[in-house]
XYZ file of C-alpha atoms in Angstrom:
443
model
C -2.084 30.510 -6.980
C -2.562 26.791 -8.830
C -4.492 24.854 -6.313
C -2.984 21.716 -4.184
C -3.504 18.121 -7.030
C -4.660 14.723 -5.439
C -2.430 12.068 -5.812
C -4.462 8.638 -5.986
C -4.004 5.268 -6.350
C -5.478 2.092 -6.495
C -4.958 -0.318 -4.253
C -5.917 -4.081 -4.593
C -5.471 -6.733 -1.606
C -8.552 -8.776 -2.882
C -9.058 -9.019 -6.393
C -12.952 -9.168 -6.022
C -12.909 -6.763 -4.258
C -12.899 -5.598 -1.197
C -16.321 -7.161 -0.135
C -16.014 -10.387 0.246
C -20.075 -10.461 -1.437
C -17.806 -8.914 -4.212
C -17.304 -11.925 -6.476
C -20.394 -13.391 -6.280
C -21.922 -10.258 -8.347
C -22.939 -12.170 -11.522
C -20.820 -9.077 -13.024
C -17.545 -10.515 -11.416
C -14.910 -11.536 -13.170
C -14.601 -16.080 -11.994
C -11.192 -15.550 -11.590
C -10.639 -12.700 -10.259
C -7.340 -13.403 -8.903
C -5.389 -15.451 -11.263
C -7.465 -14.335 -14.432
C -4.442 -12.522 -15.949
C -6.316 -10.651 -18.879
C -8.934 -9.463 -15.608
C -5.905 -8.527 -13.516
C -4.569 -6.518 -17.286
C -7.548 -5.066 -17.670
C -7.662 -3.160 -14.144
C -4.676 -1.505 -13.903
C -4.683 -0.326 -17.638
C -7.554 1.249 -16.901
C -6.934 2.281 -13.644
C -3.506 3.985 -15.990
C -6.643 5.652 -18.402
C -7.841 6.976 -15.284
C -4.128 8.481 -14.652
C -4.453 7.236 -11.516
C -0.754 7.529 -10.117
C 0.130 4.529 -9.111
C -1.196 0.173 -8.364
C -0.447 -0.670 -5.033
C -0.677 -4.241 -4.754
C -1.248 -5.756 -0.654
C 0.471 -8.614 0.344
C 0.421 -10.790 2.814
C 2.076 -14.113 3.410
C -0.680 -16.589 5.107
C -4.718 -16.454 5.110
C -6.067 -13.458 6.325
C -9.070 -16.504 7.411
C -9.063 -19.215 9.356
C -8.963 -22.606 7.502
C -10.096 -24.467 9.531
C -13.488 -21.979 10.042
C -14.382 -23.349 5.928
C -14.857 -19.041 5.552
C -12.121 -19.254 3.572
C -13.182 -21.097 0.557
C -16.386 -18.114 1.026
C -14.255 -16.259 -0.013
C -12.082 -15.438 -3.663
C -8.951 -14.812 -1.593
C -7.311 -17.666 -1.906
C -5.512 -17.742 -4.331
C -3.069 -14.584 -5.456
C 0.379 -13.960 -7.462
C 2.824 -14.015 -5.778
C 3.319 -9.387 -6.061
C 6.808 -9.131 -7.825
C 6.562 -11.585 -10.428
C 2.584 -10.264 -10.780
C 4.473 -6.645 -10.722
C 6.753 -7.427 -13.694
C 4.180 -8.363 -15.716
C 2.218 -5.250 -16.296
C 5.324 -3.447 -16.278
C 5.039 -5.329 -19.917
C 1.948 -3.749 -20.120
C 1.643 -0.377 -18.846
C 3.921 2.891 -18.902
C 3.592 5.015 -16.855
C 1.289 4.068 -13.689
C 3.663 3.122 -10.590
C 3.479 -0.814 -9.365
C 3.930 -0.367 -5.904
C 4.189 -3.639 -4.273
C 4.492 -5.541 -0.833
C 7.900 -6.949 0.922
C 7.824 -7.493 4.989
C 11.446 -6.619 6.609
C 10.421 -9.387 9.206
C 10.498 -12.642 6.552
C 13.457 -12.160 4.376
C 16.157 -11.159 4.118
C 17.693 -7.484 2.546
C 19.640 -8.704 -0.110
C 17.561 -10.334 -1.557
C 14.880 -7.574 -1.666
C 16.920 -4.985 -2.407
C 17.474 -6.679 -6.110
C 14.245 -8.162 -6.432
C 13.067 -3.996 -6.191
C 16.019 -2.992 -8.740
C 15.424 -5.595 -10.765
C 11.641 -3.893 -11.267
C 12.441 -0.902 -11.189
C 14.600 -1.609 -14.153
C 12.033 -3.785 -15.702
C 9.270 -0.621 -15.024
C 10.976 2.083 -16.274
C 11.810 3.942 -13.454
C 8.399 2.505 -11.943
C 8.462 0.736 -8.880
C 7.386 1.547 -5.305
C 8.029 -0.640 -1.589
C 5.448 -0.349 0.346
C 7.370 -1.703 3.676
C 5.420 -3.843 5.773
C 7.063 -5.799 9.297
C 3.919 -8.349 8.970
C 2.048 -9.368 11.488
C 1.840 -12.974 13.482
C -0.151 -14.792 11.166
C 3.052 -14.857 8.892
C 5.552 -16.582 11.820
C 3.758 -20.089 11.225
C 5.021 -20.471 7.553
C 8.283 -19.348 8.648
C 9.440 -21.639 11.147
C 7.511 -19.716 13.215
C 9.497 -16.506 14.300
C 8.388 -14.633 16.310
C 9.975 -10.651 17.104
C 7.913 -8.620 20.027
C 7.096 -4.806 18.024
C 9.699 -2.973 18.944
C 12.841 -5.891 17.541
C 10.146 -5.782 14.316
C 9.982 -2.273 13.825
C 13.841 -2.373 15.050
C 14.914 -4.841 12.364
C 12.665 -2.931 9.789
C 14.901 0.649 10.091
C 18.176 -1.786 9.769
C 16.717 -3.283 7.096
C 15.919 -0.408 5.553
C 19.057 0.629 5.465
C 20.670 -1.789 4.094
C 18.891 -1.764 1.157
C 18.968 1.389 -0.182
C 22.551 0.788 0.930
C 22.976 -2.090 -1.775
C 21.349 0.715 -3.999
C 24.181 3.101 -3.702
C 26.749 0.106 -4.673
C 27.180 1.204 -7.892
C 27.405 5.212 -8.743
C 25.020 6.549 -11.679
C 27.874 6.825 -13.743
C 29.863 4.075 -13.292
C 29.217 2.126 -16.331
C 32.041 2.975 -19.242
C 30.864 0.192 -21.621
C 34.598 2.077 -23.735
C 34.676 -1.280 -26.277
C 37.959 0.251 -27.493
C 39.964 0.164 -24.113
C 38.308 -2.315 -22.759
C 36.684 -0.732 -19.295
C 33.268 -1.479 -19.092
C 32.390 -0.166 -15.744
C 34.900 1.548 -13.388
C 36.233 -0.113 -10.471
C 36.234 2.114 -8.282
C 32.595 3.410 -8.700
C 31.387 0.251 -7.439
C 31.079 -0.101 -3.363
C 30.738 -2.460 -0.808
C 29.102 -1.607 1.877
C 29.470 -3.799 4.597
C 27.190 -3.880 6.947
C 27.491 -5.113 10.995
C 23.961 -4.537 12.454
C 21.288 -5.797 15.071
C 19.652 -8.237 12.525
C 22.256 -8.691 9.317
C 25.564 -8.479 8.394
C 25.602 -7.656 4.647
C 29.065 -7.439 2.884
C 27.475 -6.523 -0.521
C 27.931 -4.559 -3.375
C 24.138 -5.215 -5.294
C 24.484 -7.056 -8.493
C 22.728 -4.940 -10.739
C 23.064 -1.261 -11.375
C 21.724 1.931 -9.534
C 17.633 2.035 -10.173
C 16.669 4.132 -12.276
C 15.018 6.294 -9.187
C 18.172 6.116 -7.112
C 16.459 4.314 -4.720
C 12.213 2.898 -5.666
C 9.994 4.503 -3.800
C 10.052 4.143 0.048
C 5.489 3.846 1.458
C 5.122 3.039 4.715
C 1.648 2.504 7.303
C 1.833 5.047 10.182
C -1.591 4.330 11.511
C -0.208 3.192 14.939
C 2.703 5.434 17.203
C 5.556 2.646 15.964
C 4.215 2.515 12.936
C 3.906 6.222 12.359
C 7.783 7.177 13.746
C 9.628 4.526 11.895
C 6.982 5.950 8.692
C 7.885 9.829 9.363
C 12.361 8.693 9.285
C 12.164 6.244 5.760
C 8.199 6.996 4.228
C 7.687 9.563 1.483
C 3.773 7.501 0.757
C 1.771 7.400 3.680
C -0.727 4.892 4.268
C -3.364 5.205 6.340
C -7.211 4.124 7.522
C -9.746 6.820 6.376
C -11.057 9.093 9.172
C -13.198 11.928 10.070
C -12.575 15.510 8.362
C -11.584 16.855 11.105
C -8.943 14.301 12.707
C -7.410 13.464 9.756
C -6.166 17.022 9.754
C -5.266 16.811 12.929
C -2.934 13.540 12.243
C -1.885 15.176 8.498
C -0.096 17.808 10.647
C 0.817 16.069 13.392
C 2.970 13.857 10.725
C 3.594 16.835 8.894
C 5.448 18.361 11.352
C 7.143 15.243 13.581
C 8.781 14.730 9.152
C 10.020 18.713 9.790
C 12.024 18.128 12.981
C 13.385 15.402 11.781
C 15.185 17.442 8.763
C 12.988 16.241 5.647
C 10.887 18.404 3.120
C 7.228 17.325 4.700
C 6.318 18.309 1.273
C 8.187 15.228 -0.015
C 6.482 12.672 2.080
C 2.327 12.599 1.007
C -0.022 11.751 3.232
C -2.500 8.301 1.992
C -5.661 7.444 3.317
C -7.711 4.712 2.139
C -10.548 5.239 0.327
C -13.116 2.839 0.624
C -15.879 3.375 -2.731
C -18.705 1.177 -3.625
C -19.739 3.790 -6.225
C -23.350 4.258 -8.282
C -24.646 6.667 -10.932
C -27.148 7.259 -8.222
C -27.206 7.256 -4.762
C -30.019 4.412 -4.525
C -27.554 2.548 -7.177
C -24.381 2.720 -4.977
C -27.446 2.281 -1.515
C -28.768 -0.947 -3.959
C -25.052 -2.410 -4.848
C -24.040 -2.132 -1.224
C -26.763 -3.486 0.215
C -26.686 -6.641 -3.042
C -22.805 -7.078 -1.198
C -23.645 -7.533 2.295
C -26.274 -10.223 1.674
C -23.727 -12.295 -0.118
C -21.450 -11.952 1.844
C -21.480 -14.622 5.288
C -21.594 -12.343 8.447
C -19.094 -14.193 9.919
C -16.075 -13.501 8.200
C -16.433 -10.732 10.044
C -16.119 -11.797 13.206
C -13.035 -14.158 11.253
C -11.817 -10.597 9.102
C -11.300 -9.188 12.639
C -9.814 -12.486 14.159
C -7.281 -12.005 11.635
C -6.050 -8.489 12.188
C -6.879 -8.390 16.047
C -5.501 -11.915 17.381
C -9.345 -11.583 19.345
C -11.815 -14.286 19.161
C -15.604 -12.629 18.966
C -17.154 -15.756 18.043
C -17.909 -16.842 21.656
C -19.600 -13.828 22.275
C -23.785 -13.254 21.805
C -23.956 -11.664 18.538
C -26.548 -9.228 19.588
C -24.149 -7.998 22.894
C -21.966 -5.398 23.207
C -17.752 -5.612 21.929
C -16.532 -6.489 25.090
C -13.377 -5.194 25.763
C -9.699 -7.285 24.238
C -6.423 -6.709 25.066
C -3.715 -5.554 22.590
C -1.903 -8.408 20.814
C 1.574 -6.753 19.992
C 2.198 -10.077 17.741
C -0.725 -7.815 15.900
C -1.725 -4.694 13.628
C -2.220 -2.121 16.437
C -3.608 -0.306 13.977
C -6.295 -2.748 13.278
C -7.124 -3.172 17.223
C -6.885 0.894 18.160
C -9.596 0.485 15.043
C -12.739 -1.875 15.519
C -11.912 -1.335 19.348
C -12.401 3.020 18.947
C -15.662 2.423 16.648
C -17.561 -0.292 19.271
C -17.181 2.863 21.425
C -17.521 5.077 19.785
C -20.697 3.861 18.054
C -21.632 1.472 20.834
C -21.660 -1.632 18.108
C -22.719 -5.038 19.550
C -20.767 -7.702 17.551
C -22.778 -8.486 14.570
C -22.528 -4.447 14.211
C -18.657 -4.125 14.435
C -18.782 -7.509 12.234
C -20.540 -6.205 9.370
C -17.910 -3.162 9.455
C -15.367 -5.668 9.657
C -16.464 -7.947 5.800
C -17.778 -3.957 4.416
C -13.883 -3.102 5.915
C -15.478 0.647 5.872
C -16.266 0.973 2.839
C -19.339 3.396 2.310
C -21.838 3.793 -1.514
C -21.347 7.153 -2.782
C -21.909 8.846 -6.636
C -19.439 10.204 -8.452
C -19.988 14.235 -7.718
C -20.080 12.739 -4.215
C -16.772 10.880 -4.407
C -15.424 13.946 -6.698
C -16.713 16.683 -3.620
C -15.175 14.730 -0.852
C -11.718 14.099 -1.791
C -11.597 17.743 -2.864
C -12.507 18.447 0.374
C -9.406 16.528 2.373
C -7.094 17.388 -0.096
C -7.668 21.479 -0.038
C -8.918 21.653 3.413
C -4.753 19.395 4.057
C -6.419 16.213 5.342
C -4.529 14.403 2.927
C -2.818 14.729 -0.085
C -4.938 12.346 -1.527
C -6.231 8.241 -1.778
C -5.757 5.222 -1.658
C -8.848 3.750 -3.540
C -9.717 0.944 -1.777
C -13.210 -0.960 -4.333
C -15.770 -2.931 -2.530
C -16.067 -4.263 -6.304
C -13.288 -3.399 -8.243
C -14.574 -3.953 -12.044
C -17.371 -1.302 -11.615
C -16.289 1.277 -9.232
C -12.807 1.751 -10.760
C -14.953 2.429 -14.072
C -16.674 4.321 -12.746
C -14.609 6.541 -11.670
C -12.530 6.445 -14.249
C -14.922 8.046 -16.352
C -16.819 9.808 -14.328
C -15.419 11.236 -11.010
C -11.664 11.289 -13.107
C -12.917 14.257 -15.372
C -14.642 15.858 -12.539
C -12.239 16.248 -10.337
C -10.036 17.823 -13.466
C -12.406 20.262 -14.405
C -12.598 21.349 -11.333
C -8.708 21.196 -11.403
C -8.199 19.164 -8.895
C -6.386 16.385 -10.427
C -3.493 15.974 -12.729
C -5.071 15.219 -16.301
C -1.929 13.232 -17.942
C 1.414 11.972 -16.256
C 4.594 15.132 -15.648
C 6.673 12.213 -16.378
C 8.071 8.627 -16.512
C 9.134 7.869 -13.283
C 6.371 7.107 -10.257
C 9.044 9.299 -8.320
C 8.246 13.044 -11.198
C 5.103 12.257 -10.574
C 4.552 11.814 -6.947
C 7.204 15.545 -7.181
C 9.468 13.273 -5.113
C 13.116 13.698 -5.781
C 15.362 11.484 -6.486
C 17.965 10.846 -3.424
C 21.629 11.024 -4.094
C 23.767 8.588 -4.086
C 25.556 8.273 -0.611
C 28.679 8.284 -1.779
C 28.441 11.119 -4.517
C 27.858 13.082 -1.288
C 30.831 11.711 0.550
C 32.780 12.591 -2.338
C 31.467 15.864 -3.451
C 32.073 17.188 0.340
């Protein structure tokens, strides 16, 4: 019987590494975010390691307050626009998936459908959409437009329905390209969507042929109740925060069961927790690297990071005092609020200690052997289908992962030795969606 194999993707938010001190290391690139050669090297290294996808996180604002001066102490002030960057990366990679974030609160369905269809064609069928509803920080850049949590998810559900409908505008065999007859396509296989809903009115059809994958792969973060409820209906890749093994198993079983209750094949929703790493050839080397990054990061960054993710400001409280209770706020990430509050309570953390956790963002120092053990145990015991790999220092830790962890996982038959197909769907083992209009005709 074949062993379960891990799905692994590289997630990048800050190009200097997830740890805010990593960019100051002498070995780190000088301008990791805007130096395309550096970006290209990173993604090509991930492809050399046969990672399934490169996942580009994104936000429509800054995670740190500009007025605090702390933003100037990070490498996060500047970043490429995701579609532009992934279109460029499509020309310098061949097999790795290109997953990027796009908001349903601060965008229009027609534009998003067109952008993803274009990227899927340009990349040969390697595009994926990480659906986000965005948090309150983005609203100030969009006429202070804000929606309550339930409204955001209701809008997101309708947004997805419109986008997926637009992707089906042209049937797969619509194009005749018959020079003799003069017919380029069959007009009977071009369909207007004619959508009228609570949030959107979109006539269609989309002015681009159907994506190579039918639909780009759909990803969604789903740790919060609202996020999970939305994700089990739509997501083919479900991102979560890392958790203790038994808790991860419980979440995994619950998410798969909820998908099955909706009539979905649970195997067609891959659960990928985050695995935040600093790697060293020995544990001592990994610990020393983590300590060096900690020493290079301003501790106030952790407090501002918590504020940027939860909406709650811990700066007025004593650094060495206990973390106070703070109310949940629907304009901010419920997942992050619950994560930080639970961590502070379970481990009796002070404000300083919680800020240090936020600086590290859950990063663990490991050896390649330890990382391979961790991945194998979670995948084999159905705590995960694989992982979103987050590195505190992208270049150094990623290269160690590709050169040492990947071969060990392949030796254990826990990770594939090569890509099985040319599209991301094929490599993830996900079916290509049938065009909705073809389904109607077949009935």
